[in-house]
mmCIF file of C-alpha atoms in Angstrom:
data_model
loop_
_atom_site.group_PDB
_atom_site.id
_atom_site.type_symbol
_atom_site.label_atom_id
_atom_site.label_comp_id
_atom_site.label_asym_id
_atom_site.label_seq_id
_atom_site.Cartn_x
_atom_site.Cartn_y
_atom_site.Cartn_z
ATOM 1 C CA GLN A 1 -123.967 -7.245 -126.449
ATOM 2 C CA VAL A 2 -120.201 -6.541 -125.913
ATOM 3 C CA GLN A 3 -117.776 -5.508 -129.111
ATOM 4 C CA LEU A 4 -114.258 -5.103 -128.786
ATOM 5 C CA ALA A 5 -112.387 -3.443 -131.710
ATOM 6 C CA GLU A 6 -108.751 -4.121 -131.767
ATOM 7 C CA SER A 7 -106.405 -1.218 -133.569
ATOM 8 C CA GLY A 8 -103.101 0.017 -134.498
ATOM 9 C CA GLY A 9 -101.343 -3.230 -135.514
ATOM 10 C CA GLY A 10 -98.798 -3.357 -138.673
ATOM 11 C CA VAL A 11 -95.676 -4.240 -139.957
ATOM 12 C CA VAL A 12 -92.534 -3.165 -138.439
ATOM 13 C CA GLN A 13 -88.789 -3.403 -138.465
ATOM 14 C CA PRO A 14 -87.111 -5.070 -135.594
ATOM 15 C CA GLY A 15 -86.140 -2.650 -132.765
ATOM 16 C CA GLY A 16 -89.620 -0.189 -134.349
ATOM 17 C CA SER A 17 -92.388 0.654 -131.994
ATOM 18 C CA LEU A 18 -96.564 -0.314 -132.463
ATOM 19 C CA ARG A 19 -99.320 1.129 -129.903
ATOM 20 C CA LEU A 20 -102.145 -1.333 -130.170
ATOM 21 C CA SER A 21 -105.428 -0.122 -128.953
ATOM 22 C CA CYS A 22 -108.818 -1.704 -128.048
ATOM 23 C CA ALA A 23 -112.237 0.302 -127.547
ATOM 24 C CA ALA A 24 -115.088 -1.561 -125.990
ATOM 25 C CA SER A 25 -118.496 -0.718 -126.697
ATOM 26 C CA GLY A 26 -122.274 -1.659 -125.991
ATOM 27 C CA THR A 27 -124.143 -2.269 -122.748
ATOM 28 C CA ILE A 28 -121.657 -2.567 -119.920
ATOM 29 C CA PHE A 29 -121.883 -2.229 -116.302
ATOM 30 C CA SER A 30 -118.158 -2.256 -115.234
ATOM 31 C CA ILE A 31 -114.882 -3.546 -116.114
ATOM 32 C CA ASN A 32 -112.770 -4.930 -114.249
ATOM 33 C CA VAL A 33 -110.012 -6.445 -116.029
ATOM 34 C CA MET A 34 -108.399 -5.631 -119.924
ATOM 35 C CA HIS A 35 -105.833 -8.145 -120.866
ATOM 36 C CA TRP A 36 -103.729 -8.111 -124.239
ATOM 37 C CA TYR A 37 -103.165 -11.780 -125.584
ATOM 38 C CA ARG A 38 -101.169 -12.895 -128.464
ATOM 39 C CA GLN A 39 -100.564 -15.846 -130.971
ATOM 40 C CA PRO A 40 -98.071 -16.559 -132.778
ATOM 41 C CA PRO A 41 -98.178 -18.512 -135.735
ATOM 42 C CA GLY A 42 -98.574 -22.158 -135.064
ATOM 43 C CA LYS A 43 -98.633 -21.525 -131.145
ATOM 44 C CA GLU A 44 -101.139 -21.299 -128.764
ATOM 45 C CA ARG A 45 -102.611 -18.225 -127.045
ATOM 46 C CA GLU A 46 -101.196 -16.542 -124.271
ATOM 47 C CA LEU A 47 -100.892 -13.357 -122.286
ATOM 48 C CA VAL A 48 -99.174 -10.491 -122.693
ATOM 49 C CA ALA A 49 -100.568 -7.758 -120.260
ATOM 50 C CA PHE A 50 -103.071 -7.302 -117.726
ATOM 51 C CA ILE A 51 -104.434 -3.930 -115.893
ATOM 52 C CA ARG A 52 -106.882 -3.822 -113.163
ATOM 53 C CA ASP A 53 -109.533 -1.301 -112.319
ATOM 54 C CA ASP A 54 -107.612 -0.477 -109.523
ATOM 55 C CA GLY A 55 -104.228 0.276 -111.709
ATOM 56 C CA VAL A 56 -102.510 -3.078 -111.161
ATOM 57 C CA THR A 57 -100.912 -4.339 -113.894
ATOM 58 C CA TYR A 58 -99.214 -7.541 -115.092
ATOM 59 C CA TYR A 59 -96.732 -8.347 -117.803
ATOM 60 C CA SER A 60 -95.157 -11.616 -118.384
ATOM 61 C CA ASP A 61 -91.800 -12.110 -118.636
ATOM 62 C CA PHE A 62 -91.082 -12.279 -122.227
ATOM 63 C CA VAL A 63 -91.897 -8.426 -122.257
ATOM 64 C CA GLU A 64 -88.678 -7.955 -120.798
ATOM 65 C CA GLY A 65 -89.664 -4.026 -120.031
ATOM 66 C CA ARG A 66 -90.351 -3.205 -123.328
ATOM 67 C CA PHE A 67 -94.531 -2.932 -122.989
ATOM 68 C CA THR A 68 -96.573 -0.625 -121.078
ATOM 69 C CA ILE A 69 -99.943 -1.282 -120.946
ATOM 70 C CA SER A 70 -103.075 1.603 -120.126
ATOM 71 C CA ARG A 71 -106.430 2.101 -120.002
ATOM 72 C CA ASP A 72 -108.714 4.894 -120.023
ATOM 73 C CA SER A 73 -111.561 4.577 -118.155
ATOM 74 C CA ALA A 74 -114.044 6.696 -119.171
ATOM 75 C CA MET A 75 -113.488 6.058 -122.967
ATOM 76 C CA ASN A 76 -113.563 1.761 -122.076
ATOM 77 C CA THR A 77 -110.158 1.511 -123.873
ATOM 78 C CA VAL A 78 -107.325 0.014 -123.120
ATOM 79 C CA ASP A 79 -103.736 0.554 -124.861
ATOM 80 C CA LEU A 80 -100.587 -1.394 -125.380
ATOM 81 C CA GLN A 81 -97.370 0.633 -126.259
ATOM 82 C CA MET A 82 -94.720 -1.440 -127.349
ATOM 83 C CA ASN A 83 -90.670 -0.453 -128.138
ATOM 84 C CA SER A 84 -87.854 -2.254 -129.004
ATOM 85 C CA LEU A 85 -89.988 -4.897 -130.737
ATOM 86 C CA LYS A 86 -88.190 -8.097 -132.318
ATOM 87 C CA PRO A 87 -89.332 -10.964 -134.653
ATOM 88 C CA GLU A 88 -90.709 -13.186 -132.012
ATOM 89 C CA ASP A 89 -92.840 -10.409 -131.204
ATOM 90 C CA THR A 90 -94.776 -11.615 -134.498
ATOM 91 C CA ALA A 91 -98.514 -12.781 -133.722
ATOM 92 C CA VAL A 92 -102.347 -11.636 -133.609
ATOM 93 C CA TYR A 93 -102.713 -9.534 -130.792
ATOM 94 C CA PHE A 94 -106.127 -10.046 -128.941
ATOM 95 C CA CYS A 95 -108.231 -7.607 -126.387
ATOM 96 C CA ARG A 96 -109.846 -9.284 -123.593
ATOM 97 C CA ILE A 97 -112.132 -7.733 -121.061
ATOM 98 C CA THR A 98 -113.959 -8.611 -118.219
ATOM 99 C CA THR A 99 -116.776 -7.088 -117.092
ATOM 100 C CA ARG A 100 -118.470 -7.242 -113.923
ATOM 101 C CA SER A 101 -122.531 -7.016 -113.727
ATOM 102 C CA GLN A 102 -124.572 -5.306 -111.374
ATOM 103 C CA ARG A 103 -125.127 -8.090 -109.313
ATOM 104 C CA GLY A 104 -121.628 -8.847 -109.307
ATOM 105 C CA ILE A 105 -121.296 -11.600 -112.252
ATOM 106 C CA THR A 106 -118.162 -11.915 -114.530
ATOM 107 C CA GLU A 107 -118.525 -12.249 -117.904
ATOM 108 C CA GLY A 108 -115.172 -12.348 -120.425
ATOM 109 C CA TYR A 109 -115.010 -11.363 -123.820
ATOM 110 C CA TRP A 110 -112.491 -11.307 -127.068
ATOM 111 C CA GLY A 111 -111.636 -9.108 -129.632
ATOM 112 C CA ARG A 112 -111.101 -10.392 -132.709
ATOM 113 C CA GLY A 113 -107.748 -9.862 -133.006
ATOM 114 C CA THR A 114 -104.745 -7.318 -134.893
ATOM 115 C CA GLN A 115 -101.661 -8.558 -136.699
ATOM 116 C CA VAL A 116 -98.544 -7.592 -135.609
ATOM 117 C CA THR A 117 -95.760 -8.444 -137.782
ATOM 118 C CA VAL A 118 -91.893 -7.718 -136.937
ATOM 119 C CA SER A 119 -89.578 -8.489 -139.856
ATOM 120 C CA THR A 120 -86.704 -6.409 -142.166
#
């Protein structure tokens, strides 16, 4: 019904930058929250940031001002601009959206993930 497609991952050196994008497609009445999560090797998935439909954003503490989340509501996309990347940022990054039906029912969807590797 709803599909998320992440892009923009890759390999960068410490201090480098990447911009991740996530595009939502399918039958969507409205999107209320768009999230980025990440899962480092051998660790649990963790929240990176989210942006609500009113524009309010949240960042986990480890972001330390280095990342910026943004959305284009008209195109149902969410981006994560990542600067000053560290080796500890190496992970599979996942997009997640929360949708709202016409009756107010909430549903969540996950993307399949995009690999980010920060290494010399």
